[in-house]
Tab-separated table of N, CA and C and ligand atoms in Angstrom:
chain	number	residue	atom	x	y	z
A	174	UNK	N	-69.590	81.019	-6.805
A	174	UNK	CA	-68.786	80.326	-5.724
A	174	UNK	C	-69.270	79.107	-5.076
A	175	UNK	N	-70.483	79.174	-4.951
A	175	UNK	CA	-71.195	77.907	-3.946
A	175	UNK	C	-70.693	76.876	-5.262
A	176	UNK	N	-70.938	76.857	-6.289
A	176	UNK	CA	-70.969	75.771	-7.561
A	176	UNK	C	-69.245	75.140	-7.615
A	177	UNK	N	-68.458	76.382	-7.324
A	177	UNK	CA	-66.947	76.075	-7.442
A	177	UNK	C	-66.749	75.030	-6.012
A	178	UNK	N	-67.408	75.551	-4.896
A	178	UNK	CA	-67.068	74.727	-3.712
A	178	UNK	C	-67.520	73.354	-3.850
A	179	UNK	N	-68.861	73.105	-4.386
A	179	UNK	CA	-69.500	71.979	-4.822
A	179	UNK	C	-68.661	70.857	-5.595
A	180	UNK	N	-68.241	71.698	-6.568
A	180	UNK	CA	-67.407	70.816	-7.557
A	180	UNK	C	-65.977	70.492	-6.838
A	181	UNK	N	-65.409	71.210	-6.166
A	181	UNK	CA	-64.110	70.897	-5.138
A	181	UNK	C	-64.569	69.692	-4.391
A	182	UNK	N	-65.617	69.802	-3.900
A	182	UNK	CA	-66.036	68.623	-2.826
A	182	UNK	C	-66.039	67.342	-3.544
A	183	UNK	N	-66.550	67.488	-4.832
A	183	UNK	CA	-66.838	66.343	-5.613
A	183	UNK	C	-65.520	65.719	-6.039
A	184	UNK	N	-64.630	66.881	-6.430
A	184	UNK	CA	-63.372	66.358	-6.730
A	184	UNK	C	-62.633	65.623	-5.870
A	185	UNK	N	-62.892	66.443	-4.481
A	185	UNK	CA	-62.032	65.653	-3.580
A	185	UNK	C	-62.524	64.279	-2.802
A	186	UNK	N	-63.859	63.825	-3.115
A	186	UNK	CA	-64.808	62.876	-3.036
A	186	UNK	C	-64.123	61.697	-4.152
A	187	UNK	N	-64.110	62.156	-5.217
A	187	UNK	CA	-63.401	61.227	-6.192
A	187	UNK	C	-62.228	61.013	-5.925
A	188	UNK	N	-61.172	61.867	-5.570
A	188	UNK	CA	-59.883	61.599	-5.406
A	188	UNK	C	-59.920	60.502	-4.342
A	189	UNK	N	-60.686	60.717	-3.156
A	189	UNK	CA	-60.652	59.737	-2.138
A	189	UNK	C	-60.877	58.451	-2.566
A	190	UNK	N	-62.248	58.344	-3.636
A	190	UNK	CA	-62.592	57.119	-3.809
A	190	UNK	C	-61.337	56.412	-4.630
A	191	UNK	N	-60.901	57.241	-5.659
A	191	UNK	CA	-59.678	56.856	-6.534
A	191	UNK	C	-58.627	56.379	-5.838
A	192	UNK	N	-58.385	56.787	-4.508
A	192	UNK	CA	-57.037	56.337	-3.791
A	192	UNK	C	-57.617	55.039	-2.961
A	193	UNK	N	-58.855	55.069	-2.694
A	193	UNK	CA	-59.338	53.638	-1.850
A	193	UNK	C	-59.423	52.704	-2.816
A	194	UNK	N	-60.003	52.710	-3.637
A	194	UNK	CA	-60.201	51.609	-4.783
A	194	UNK	C	-58.564	51.374	-5.201
A	195	UNK	N	-57.819	52.328	-5.369
A	195	UNK	CA	-56.186	51.734	-5.592
A	195	UNK	C	-55.609	50.856	-4.280
A	196	UNK	N	-55.880	51.450	-3.175
A	196	UNK	CA	-55.196	50.579	-2.043
A	196	UNK	C	-55.818	48.980	-2.085
A	197	UNK	N	-57.379	49.255	-2.342
A	197	UNK	CA	-57.812	47.618	-2.606
A	197	UNK	C	-57.106	46.976	-3.620
A	198	UNK	N	-56.946	47.427	-4.770
A	198	UNK	CA	-56.333	46.628	-5.880
A	198	UNK	C	-54.982	46.428	-5.376
A	199	UNK	N	-54.238	47.142	-4.599
A	199	UNK	CA	-52.854	46.928	-4.064
A	199	UNK	C	-53.008	45.698	-3.163
A	200	UNK	N	-53.849	45.662	-2.332
A	200	UNK	CA	-53.814	44.666	-1.586
A	200	UNK	C	-54.342	43.292	-2.139
A	201	UNK	N	-54.980	43.397	-3.143
A	201	UNK	CA	-55.331	42.235	-3.791
A	201	UNK	C	-54.118	41.912	-4.573
A	202	UNK	N	-53.273	42.527	-4.918
A	202	UNK	CA	-52.334	41.836	-6.089
A	202	UNK	C	-51.097	41.535	-4.950
A	203	UNK	N	-50.922	42.077	-3.697
A	203	UNK	CA	-49.864	41.373	-2.754
A	203	UNK	C	-50.559	40.377	-2.076
A	204	UNK	N	-51.621	40.286	-2.123
A	204	UNK	CA	-52.352	39.012	-1.483
A	204	UNK	C	-52.362	37.623	-2.486
A	205	UNK	N	-52.392	37.953	-3.660
A	205	UNK	CA	-52.254	37.078	-4.712
A	205	UNK	C	-51.088	35.985	-4.655
A	206	UNK	N	-49.680	36.733	-4.555
A	206	UNK	CA	-48.485	35.610	-4.433
A	206	UNK	C	-48.296	34.822	-3.259
A	207	UNK	N	-49.063	35.428	-2.147
A	207	UNK	CA	-49.245	34.740	-0.826
A	207	UNK	C	-49.950	33.042	-1.028
A	208	UNK	N	-51.054	33.173	-2.033
A	208	UNK	CA	-51.982	32.024	-2.288
A	208	UNK	C	-51.034	31.218	-3.147
A	209	UNK	N	-50.207	31.914	-3.948
A	209	UNK	CA	-49.373	30.888	-4.988
A	209	UNK	C	-48.444	30.078	-4.213
A	210	UNK	N	-47.557	30.988	-3.213
A	210	UNK	CA	-46.318	30.327	-2.829
A	210	UNK	C	-46.840	29.132	-1.988
A	211	UNK	N	-48.015	28.821	-1.663
A	211	UNK	CA	-48.495	27.388	-1.042
A	211	UNK	C	-48.384	26.209	-1.956
A	212	UNK	N	-48.497	26.476	-3.238
A	212	UNK	CA	-48.800	25.556	-4.171
A	212	UNK	C	-47.386	24.557	-4.165
A	213	UNK	N	-46.104	25.191	-4.481
A	213	UNK	CA	-45.042	24.660	-4.706
A	213	UNK	C	-44.867	23.512	-3.523
A	214	UNK	N	-45.065	24.012	-2.199
A	214	UNK	CA	-44.761	23.085	-1.006
A	214	UNK	C	-45.717	21.772	-1.060
A	215	UNK	N	-46.837	22.098	-1.467
A	215	UNK	CA	-47.641	21.039	-1.637
A	215	UNK	C	-47.291	19.796	-2.746
A	216	UNK	N	-46.409	20.263	-3.664
A	216	UNK	CA	-45.906	19.193	-4.655
A	216	UNK	C	-44.472	18.900	-4.213
A	217	UNK	N	-43.796	18.606	-3.007
A	217	UNK	CA	-42.714	18.471	-2.884
A	217	UNK	C	-42.266	16.999	-2.871
A	218	UNK	N	-43.429	15.880	-3.137
A	218	UNK	CA	-43.278	14.522	-3.452
A	218	UNK	C	-42.699	14.203	-4.589
A	219	UNK	N	-43.220	15.201	-5.588
A	219	UNK	CA	-42.738	14.815	-6.985
A	219	UNK	C	-41.204	15.600	-7.002
A	220	UNK	N	-40.169	14.839	-7.447
A	220	UNK	CA	-38.705	15.801	-7.637
A	220	UNK	C	-38.891	17.056	-8.604
A	221	UNK	N	-38.263	18.103	-7.819
A	221	UNK	CA	-38.517	19.388	-8.226
A	221	UNK	C	-36.996	19.640	-8.851
A	222	UNK	N	-37.190	20.356	-10.222
A	222	UNK	CA	-35.914	20.670	-10.953
A	222	UNK	C	-35.660	22.169	-10.908
A	223	UNK	N	-34.580	22.530	-10.057
A	223	UNK	CA	-34.379	23.935	-10.349
A	223	UNK	C	-32.856	24.010	-10.760
A	224	UNK	N	-32.393	24.858	-11.824
A	224	UNK	CA	-31.294	25.192	-12.233
A	224	UNK	C	-30.568	23.829	-12.273
A	225	UNK	N	-30.549	22.925	-12.441
A	225	UNK	CA	-29.770	21.840	-12.696
A	225	UNK	C	-29.657	21.036	-11.508
A	226	UNK	N	-30.278	21.418	-10.440
A	226	UNK	CA	-30.421	20.503	-9.216
A	226	UNK	C	-31.484	20.006	-9.036
A	227	UNK	N	-31.754	18.484	-9.034
A	227	UNK	CA	-32.932	17.740	-8.767
A	227	UNK	C	-33.218	17.530	-7.024
A	228	UNK	N	-34.437	17.832	-6.738
A	228	UNK	CA	-34.569	17.793	-5.118
A	228	UNK	C	-35.374	16.214	-4.986
A	229	UNK	N	-34.872	15.640	-4.031
A	229	UNK	CA	-35.396	14.220	-3.763
A	229	UNK	C	-35.687	14.078	-2.271
A	230	UNK	N	-37.127	13.733	-2.024
A	230	UNK	CA	-37.370	13.477	-0.744
A	230	UNK	C	-37.596	12.115	-0.144
A	231	UNK	N	-37.205	11.848	0.735
A	231	UNK	CA	-37.086	10.229	0.895
A	231	UNK	C	-37.529	10.072	2.638
A	232	UNK	N	-38.254	9.374	2.950
A	232	UNK	CA	-38.991	9.179	4.348
A	232	UNK	C	-38.503	8.041	4.906
A	233	UNK	N	-38.099	7.555	5.917
A	233	UNK	CA	-37.961	6.389	6.705
A	233	UNK	C	-38.641	6.353	7.901
A	234	UNK	N	-39.379	5.506	8.523
A	234	UNK	CA	-40.164	5.240	9.494
A	234	UNK	C	-39.980	4.299	10.373
A	235	UNK	N	-40.456	4.143	11.749
A	235	UNK	CA	-40.275	3.237	12.671
A	235	UNK	C	-40.344	2.029	12.329
A	236	UNK	N	-41.157	1.781	11.199
A	236	UNK	CA	-41.485	0.418	10.802
A	236	UNK	C	-40.025	-0.126	9.971
A	237	UNK	N	-39.029	0.610	10.067
A	237	UNK	CA	-37.923	-0.059	9.237
A	237	UNK	C	-38.277	-0.227	7.793
A	238	UNK	N	-38.734	1.139	7.220
A	238	UNK	CA	-39.249	1.222	5.778
A	238	UNK	C	-38.789	2.613	5.120
A	239	UNK	N	-38.265	2.319	3.844
A	239	UNK	CA	-38.211	3.595	3.176
A	239	UNK	C	-39.890	3.913	2.506
A	240	UNK	N	-39.936	5.057	2.196
A	240	UNK	CA	-41.249	5.154	1.542
A	240	UNK	C	-41.141	5.238	-0.219
A	241	UNK	N	-39.937	5.056	-0.688
A	241	UNK	CA	-39.663	4.784	-2.031
A	241	UNK	C	-38.655	3.562	-2.261
A	242	UNK	N	-38.986	2.862	-3.077
A	242	UNK	CA	-38.086	1.642	-3.414
A	242	UNK	C	-37.352	2.119	-4.799
A	243	UNK	N	-37.894	3.123	-5.282
A	243	UNK	CA	-37.206	3.493	-6.597
A	243	UNK	C	-37.174	5.131	-6.601
A	244	UNK	N	-35.930	5.557	-6.937
A	244	UNK	CA	-35.624	7.059	-7.055
A	244	UNK	C	-34.906	7.053	-8.277
A	245	UNK	N	-35.566	7.990	-9.185
A	245	UNK	CA	-35.144	8.312	-10.737
A	245	UNK	C	-34.752	9.765	-10.812
A	246	UNK	N	-33.429	9.828	-11.222
A	246	UNK	CA	-32.883	11.182	-11.592
A	246	UNK	C	-32.254	11.193	-12.768
A	247	UNK	N	-32.208	12.584	-13.406
A	247	UNK	CA	-31.624	12.562	-14.787
A	247	UNK	C	-30.140	12.683	-14.794
A	248	UNK	N	-29.773	12.230	-15.806
A	248	UNK	CA	-28.177	12.214	-15.508
A	248	UNK	C	-27.389	13.824	-15.799
A	249	UNK	N	-26.227	14.027	-15.134
A	249	UNK	CA	-25.831	15.062	-15.332
A	249	UNK	C	-26.246	16.299	-14.556
A	250	UNK	N	-27.077	15.834	-13.553
A	250	UNK	CA	-27.790	16.883	-12.635
A	250	UNK	C	-27.098	16.617	-11.502
A	251	UNK	N	-27.206	17.701	-10.416
A	251	UNK	CA	-26.543	17.646	-8.745
A	251	UNK	C	-28.105	17.140	-8.286
A	252	UNK	N	-27.891	16.446	-7.245
A	252	UNK	CA	-28.958	15.892	-6.541
A	252	UNK	C	-28.809	16.542	-5.187
A	253	UNK	N	-29.888	16.825	-4.556
A	253	UNK	CA	-30.101	17.444	-3.348
A	253	UNK	C	-31.295	16.410	-2.740
A	254	UNK	N	-30.769	15.592	-1.906
A	254	UNK	CA	-31.315	14.622	-1.152
A	254	UNK	C	-31.699	14.865	0.229
A	255	UNK	N	-32.982	14.725	0.533
A	255	UNK	CA	-33.292	14.898	1.910
A	255	UNK	C	-33.914	13.562	2.547
A	256	UNK	N	-33.282	13.402	3.382
A	256	UNK	CA	-34.064	12.187	4.041
A	256	UNK	C	-34.493	12.614	5.346
A	257	UNK	N	-35.838	12.112	5.572
A	257	UNK	CA	-36.532	12.690	7.211
A	257	UNK	C	-36.853	11.256	7.567
A	258	UNK	N	-36.610	11.020	9.003
A	258	UNK	CA	-37.060	9.973	9.801
A	258	UNK	C	-38.059	10.565	10.517
A	259	UNK	N	-39.444	9.804	9.891
A	259	UNK	CA	-40.510	10.597	10.126
A	259	UNK	C	-41.303	9.552	11.413
A	260	UNK	N	-40.329	8.776	12.080
A	260	UNK	CA	-40.646	7.884	13.295
A	260	UNK	C	-40.414	8.901	14.600
A	261	UNK	N	-40.456	8.156	15.401
A	261	UNK	CA	-40.122	8.718	16.823
A	261	UNK	C	-39.157	7.896	17.585
A	262	UNK	N	-38.717	6.661	17.285
A	262	UNK	CA	-37.762	6.284	17.948
A	262	UNK	C	-36.382	6.695	17.855
A	263	UNK	N	-35.403	6.271	18.807
A	263	UNK	CA	-34.154	6.974	18.974
A	263	UNK	C	-33.379	6.216	17.934
A	264	UNK	N	-32.108	7.111	17.647
A	264	UNK	CA	-31.356	6.671	16.619
A	264	UNK	C	-30.671	5.432	17.249
A	265	UNK	N	-30.331	5.118	18.388
A	265	UNK	CA	-29.654	4.063	18.894
A	265	UNK	C	-30.431	2.729	18.593
A	266	UNK	N	-31.722	2.546	18.641
A	266	UNK	CA	-32.612	1.305	18.113
A	266	UNK	C	-33.313	1.565	16.712
A	267	UNK	N	-33.566	2.267	16.521
A	267	UNK	CA	-34.014	2.442	15.036
A	267	UNK	C	-33.709	3.722	14.190
A	268	UNK	N	-32.160	3.555	14.080
A	268	UNK	CA	-31.487	4.753	13.284
A	268	UNK	C	-31.797	4.611	11.943
A	269	UNK	N	-31.687	5.400	11.117
A	269	UNK	CA	-31.749	5.379	9.482
A	269	UNK	C	-30.741	6.267	8.903
A	270	UNK	N	-30.182	5.746	7.631
A	270	UNK	CA	-29.480	6.601	6.785
A	270	UNK	C	-29.888	6.337	5.365
A	271	UNK	N	-29.294	7.096	4.452
A	271	UNK	CA	-29.393	6.646	3.136
A	271	UNK	C	-27.820	6.592	2.626
A	272	UNK	N	-27.757	5.577	2.149
A	272	UNK	CA	-26.353	5.209	1.514
A	272	UNK	C	-26.594	4.645	0.202
A	273	UNK	N	-25.936	5.296	-0.785
A	273	UNK	CA	-25.916	5.068	-2.201
A	273	UNK	C	-24.727	4.435	-2.549
A	274	UNK	N	-24.676	3.291	-3.129
A	274	UNK	CA	-23.750	2.274	-3.194
A	274	UNK	C	-23.205	2.516	-4.645
A	275	UNK	N	-21.737	2.467	-4.761
A	275	UNK	CA	-21.163	2.256	-6.256
A	275	UNK	C	-21.527	1.240	-6.863
A	276	UNK	N	-21.909	1.468	-8.226
A	276	UNK	CA	-22.417	0.380	-9.166
A	276	UNK	C	-21.388	-1.055	-8.873
A	277	UNK	N	-22.288	-2.023	-8.857
A	277	UNK	CA	-21.364	-3.243	-8.659
A	277	UNK	C	-21.062	-3.989	-7.456
A	278	UNK	N	-21.755	-2.932	-6.394
A	278	UNK	CA	-21.202	-3.266	-5.009
A	278	UNK	C	-22.180	-4.585	-4.426
A	279	UNK	N	-21.650	-5.542	-3.878
A	279	UNK	CA	-22.256	-6.791	-3.380
A	279	UNK	C	-23.225	-6.171	-2.144
A	280	UNK	N	-24.475	-5.870	-2.315
A	280	UNK	CA	-25.062	-5.211	-1.298
A	280	UNK	C	-25.196	-6.155	0.088
A	281	UNK	N	-25.375	-7.523	-0.119
A	281	UNK	CA	-25.440	-8.479	0.858
A	281	UNK	C	-24.316	-8.317	1.688
A	282	UNK	N	-22.857	-8.359	0.801
A	282	UNK	CA	-21.820	-8.413	1.776
A	282	UNK	C	-21.530	-7.127	2.383
A	283	UNK	N	-21.967	-5.911	1.865
A	283	UNK	CA	-21.880	-4.688	2.287
A	283	UNK	C	-22.502	-4.528	3.775
A	284	UNK	N	-23.884	-5.022	3.535
A	284	UNK	CA	-24.780	-4.910	4.609
A	284	UNK	C	-24.059	-5.662	5.933
A	285	UNK	N	-23.758	-6.920	5.507
A	285	UNK	CA	-22.916	-7.867	6.660
A	285	UNK	C	-21.822	-7.085	7.374
A	286	UNK	N	-21.272	-6.410	6.651
A	286	UNK	CA	-20.000	-5.914	7.136
A	286	UNK	C	-20.329	-4.457	8.090
A	287	UNK	N	-21.551	-3.952	7.439
A	287	UNK	CA	-22.400	-2.904	8.411
A	287	UNK	C	-22.541	-3.669	9.631
A	288	UNK	N	-23.174	-4.541	9.857
A	288	UNK	CA	-23.810	-5.202	11.111
A	288	UNK	C	-22.408	-5.469	11.916
A	289	UNK	N	-21.251	-5.967	11.224
A	289	UNK	CA	-20.347	-6.358	12.085
A	289	UNK	C	-19.345	-4.945	12.699
A	290	UNK	N	-19.399	-4.036	11.764
A	290	UNK	CA	-18.548	-2.756	12.234
A	290	UNK	C	-19.397	-1.652	12.584
A	291	UNK	N	-20.642	-1.856	12.561
A	291	UNK	CA	-21.563	-0.569	12.932
A	291	UNK	C	-21.300	-0.513	14.422
A	292	UNK	N	-21.072	0.970	14.862
A	292	UNK	CA	-20.787	1.441	16.129
A	292	UNK	C	-21.912	2.223	16.848
A	293	UNK	N	-22.237	1.588	18.155
A	293	UNK	CA	-22.829	2.477	18.858
A	293	UNK	C	-22.557	3.818	19.490
A	294	UNK	N	-23.035	5.164	19.716
A	294	UNK	CA	-24.580	5.011	19.614
A	294	UNK	C	-24.922	5.469	18.079
A	295	UNK	N	-23.775	5.981	17.350
A	295	UNK	CA	-24.298	6.715	15.973
A	295	UNK	C	-24.596	5.958	14.983
A	296	UNK	N	-23.879	4.709	14.884
A	296	UNK	CA	-23.907	3.982	13.770
A	296	UNK	C	-24.004	4.442	12.402
A	297	UNK	N	-23.000	5.328	12.304
A	297	UNK	CA	-22.743	5.786	11.045
A	297	UNK	C	-22.063	4.954	10.167
A	298	UNK	N	-21.995	5.338	8.810
A	298	UNK	CA	-21.598	4.415	7.897
A	298	UNK	C	-20.108	4.096	8.482
A	299	UNK	N	-19.556	2.658	8.638
A	299	UNK	CA	-18.213	2.426	8.773
A	299	UNK	C	-17.258	2.861	7.982
A	300	UNK	N	-16.192	3.574	8.494
A	300	UNK	CA	-15.225	4.171	7.494
A	300	UNK	C	-14.717	3.182	6.465
A	301	UNK	N	-14.364	1.703	6.858
A	301	UNK	CA	-13.851	0.807	6.017
A	301	UNK	C	-14.827	0.498	5.023
A	302	UNK	N	-15.866	1.140	4.839
A	302	UNK	CA	-17.002	0.769	3.930
A	302	UNK	C	-17.003	2.184	2.872
A	303	UNK	N	-16.499	3.270	3.293
A	303	UNK	CA	-16.745	4.315	2.575
A	303	UNK	C	-16.271	4.340	1.087
A	304	UNK	N	-15.162	3.399	0.909
A	304	UNK	CA	-14.752	3.236	-0.595
A	304	UNK	C	-15.563	2.733	-1.439
A	305	UNK	N	-16.829	2.239	-1.177
A	305	UNK	CA	-17.807	1.487	-1.807
A	305	UNK	C	-19.136	2.205	-1.798
A	306	UNK	N	-19.069	3.521	-1.169
A	306	UNK	CA	-20.138	4.696	-1.210
A	306	UNK	C	-20.010	5.909	-1.996
A	307	UNK	N	-21.018	6.077	-2.727
A	307	UNK	CA	-20.962	7.312	-3.645
A	307	UNK	C	-21.400	8.454	-2.616
A	308	UNK	N	-22.453	8.459	-2.045
A	308	UNK	CA	-22.962	9.537	-1.066
A	308	UNK	C	-23.665	8.754	0.125
A	309	UNK	N	-23.673	9.653	1.229
A	309	UNK	CA	-24.521	8.955	2.118
A	309	UNK	C	-24.783	10.185	3.129
A	310	UNK	N	-26.001	9.881	3.871
A	310	UNK	CA	-26.381	10.852	4.979
A	310	UNK	C	-25.906	10.414	6.273
A	311	UNK	N	-25.929	11.268	7.241
A	311	UNK	CA	-25.663	10.762	8.787
A	311	UNK	C	-26.753	9.919	9.227
A	312	UNK	N	-26.527	9.280	10.214
A	312	UNK	CA	-27.634	8.513	10.696
A	312	UNK	C	-28.756	9.176	11.532
A	313	UNK	N	-29.726	9.019	11.271
A	313	UNK	CA	-31.062	9.958	12.100
A	313	UNK	C	-31.659	8.936	12.974
A	314	UNK	N	-32.260	9.816	14.052
A	314	UNK	CA	-33.230	9.342	14.856
A	314	UNK	C	-34.445	9.920	14.728
A	315	UNK	N	-35.409	9.300	15.263
A	315	UNK	CA	-36.857	9.933	14.904
A	315	UNK	C	-37.002	11.306	15.093
A	316	UNK	N	-37.823	12.026	13.965
A	316	UNK	CA	-37.856	13.577	13.926
A	316	UNK	C	-36.771	14.271	13.212
A	317	UNK	N	-35.867	13.519	12.915
A	317	UNK	CA	-34.478	14.273	12.368
A	317	UNK	C	-34.670	14.077	10.740
A	318	UNK	N	-33.889	15.223	10.092
A	318	UNK	CA	-33.896	15.280	8.775
A	318	UNK	C	-32.430	15.689	8.368
A	319	UNK	N	-31.980	15.201	7.281
A	319	UNK	CA	-30.678	15.252	6.676
A	319	UNK	C	-30.545	15.759	5.250
A	320	UNK	N	-29.922	16.745	4.594
A	320	UNK	CA	-29.861	16.886	3.311
A	320	UNK	C	-28.312	16.702	2.866
A	321	UNK	N	-28.247	16.019	1.582
A	321	UNK	CA	-27.042	15.840	1.253
A	321	UNK	C	-27.065	16.379	-0.291
A	322	UNK	N	-25.738	16.714	-0.867
A	322	UNK	CA	-25.770	17.112	-2.282
A	322	UNK	C	-24.871	16.222	-2.754
A	323	UNK	N	-24.920	15.602	-3.955
A	323	UNK	CA	-23.970	14.976	-4.722
A	323	UNK	C	-24.365	15.289	-6.273
A	324	UNK	N	-23.228	14.913	-7.169
A	324	UNK	CA	-23.724	14.995	-8.608
A	324	UNK	C	-24.231	13.352	-8.900
A	325	UNK	N	-25.042	13.467	-9.554
A	325	UNK	CA	-25.799	12.203	-10.060
A	325	UNK	C	-24.537	11.479	-10.817
A	326	UNK	N	-24.412	10.056	-10.433
A	326	UNK	CA	-23.343	9.231	-11.322
A	326	UNK	C	-23.733	9.018	-12.553
A	327	UNK	N	-22.941	8.557	-13.426
A	327	UNK	CA	-23.368	8.340	-14.544
A	327	UNK	C	-24.671	7.387	-15.014
A	328	UNK	N	-25.033	7.335	-15.785
A	328	UNK	CA	-26.559	6.552	-16.302
A	328	UNK	C	-26.137	5.057	-15.826
A	329	UNK	N	-27.281	4.548	-15.252
A	329	UNK	CA	-27.254	3.254	-14.982
A	329	UNK	C	-28.080	3.095	-13.519
A	330	UNK	N	-28.108	2.031	-12.864
A	330	UNK	CA	-28.997	1.380	-11.738
A	330	UNK	C	-28.146	1.249	-10.721
A	331	UNK	N	-28.305	1.842	-9.863
A	331	UNK	CA	-27.576	1.716	-8.440
A	331	UNK	C	-28.468	1.207	-7.259
A	332	UNK	N	-27.813	0.806	-6.278
A	332	UNK	CA	-28.552	0.412	-4.844
A	332	UNK	C	-28.499	1.551	-4.006
A	333	UNK	N	-29.458	1.742	-3.282
A	333	UNK	CA	-29.272	2.522	-1.917
A	333	UNK	C	-29.828	1.431	-0.885
A	334	UNK	N	-29.083	1.998	0.444
A	334	UNK	CA	-29.815	1.107	1.453
A	334	UNK	C	-29.647	2.074	2.574
A	335	UNK	N	-30.201	1.578	3.731
A	335	UNK	CA	-29.954	1.897	4.868
A	335	UNK	C	-28.948	1.035	5.646
A	336	UNK	N	-27.899	1.860	6.199
A	336	UNK	CA	-26.870	0.932	6.581
A	336	UNK	C	-26.689	0.645	8.089
A	337	UNK	N	-27.919	0.974	8.743
A	337	UNK	CA	-28.143	0.845	10.257
A	337	UNK	C	-28.159	-0.813	10.243
A	338	UNK	N	-27.142	-1.444	11.445
A	338	UNK	CA	-27.262	-2.936	11.408
A	338	UNK	C	-28.525	-3.676	11.528
A	339	UNK	N	-28.642	-4.433	10.327
A	339	UNK	CA	-29.689	-5.406	10.101
A	339	UNK	C	-30.935	-4.676	9.239
A	340	UNK	N	-30.729	-3.459	8.912
A	340	UNK	CA	-31.898	-2.857	8.168
A	340	UNK	C	-31.923	-3.224	6.740
A	341	UNK	N	-30.609	-3.286	6.212
A	341	UNK	CA	-30.644	-3.478	4.814
A	341	UNK	C	-31.540	-4.246	3.846
A	342	UNK	N	-31.816	-5.375	4.693
A	342	UNK	CA	-32.675	-6.477	4.003
A	342	UNK	C	-33.958	-5.926	3.716
A	343	UNK	N	-34.441	-4.847	4.620
A	343	UNK	CA	-35.789	-4.314	4.228
A	343	UNK	C	-35.597	-2.936	3.682
A	344	UNK	N	-34.508	-2.472	4.030
A	344	UNK	CA	-34.523	-0.917	3.785
A	344	UNK	C	-33.615	-0.619	2.606
A	345	UNK	N	-34.092	-0.726	1.371
A	345	UNK	CA	-33.016	-0.778	0.178
A	345	UNK	C	-34.131	-0.377	-1.054
A	346	UNK	N	-33.528	0.064	-2.121
A	346	UNK	CA	-34.119	0.465	-3.301
A	346	UNK	C	-33.106	0.627	-4.292
A	347	UNK	N	-33.717	1.123	-5.654
A	347	UNK	CA	-32.771	1.354	-6.660
A	347	UNK	C	-32.817	2.788	-6.804
A	348	UNK	N	-31.501	3.477	-7.310
A	348	UNK	CA	-31.247	4.821	-7.565
A	348	UNK	C	-30.825	4.639	-9.259
A	349	UNK	N	-31.938	5.376	-9.817
A	349	UNK	CA	-31.696	4.967	-11.275
A	349	UNK	C	-31.394	6.471	-11.957
A	350	UNK	N	-30.216	6.584	-12.703
A	350	UNK	CA	-29.770	7.616	-13.399
A	350	UNK	C	-29.992	7.542	-14.731
A	351	UNK	N	-31.153	8.240	-15.341
A	351	UNK	CA	-31.428	8.082	-16.822
A	351	UNK	C	-31.117	9.355	-17.546
B	527	LIG	CU1	-32.539	2.010	8.840
């Protein structure tokens, strides 16, 4: 009988050990995906493609600058563009937006009209200029972000600007669909 008892104690010990080691492997497997999820967020600078949608991140700062002067997207995709105003100045003095112009738009003439017709305090894209616009965000103040989605226009090179009065001369770039 003594032997049987010893055996069963051993068996219980073995079971406990087995369940313990099972727990630790479970913890390890649940911990693994958490470390993996940090990886994609580190790579947001590069355009990420998911199911026909291309993510584009664009930053605008208090020094009246975009961080990109060229944005490339593949033709036939949906574009999800997020503009971040990474500065701290108010929209009334240093507002920024992203305005994608139709091909062939006279950028200087568009910018001049934006100066004439831009209205405080929001300085949204003037309504009279919307027929020349493919897509645009609202105007942002420091610390704000806005995301817009639009279908990539046909292949070619387009101009994008910030239409806040006086900004387009410095805040402009090429939007290339290829
Ligand atoms: Cu601006």
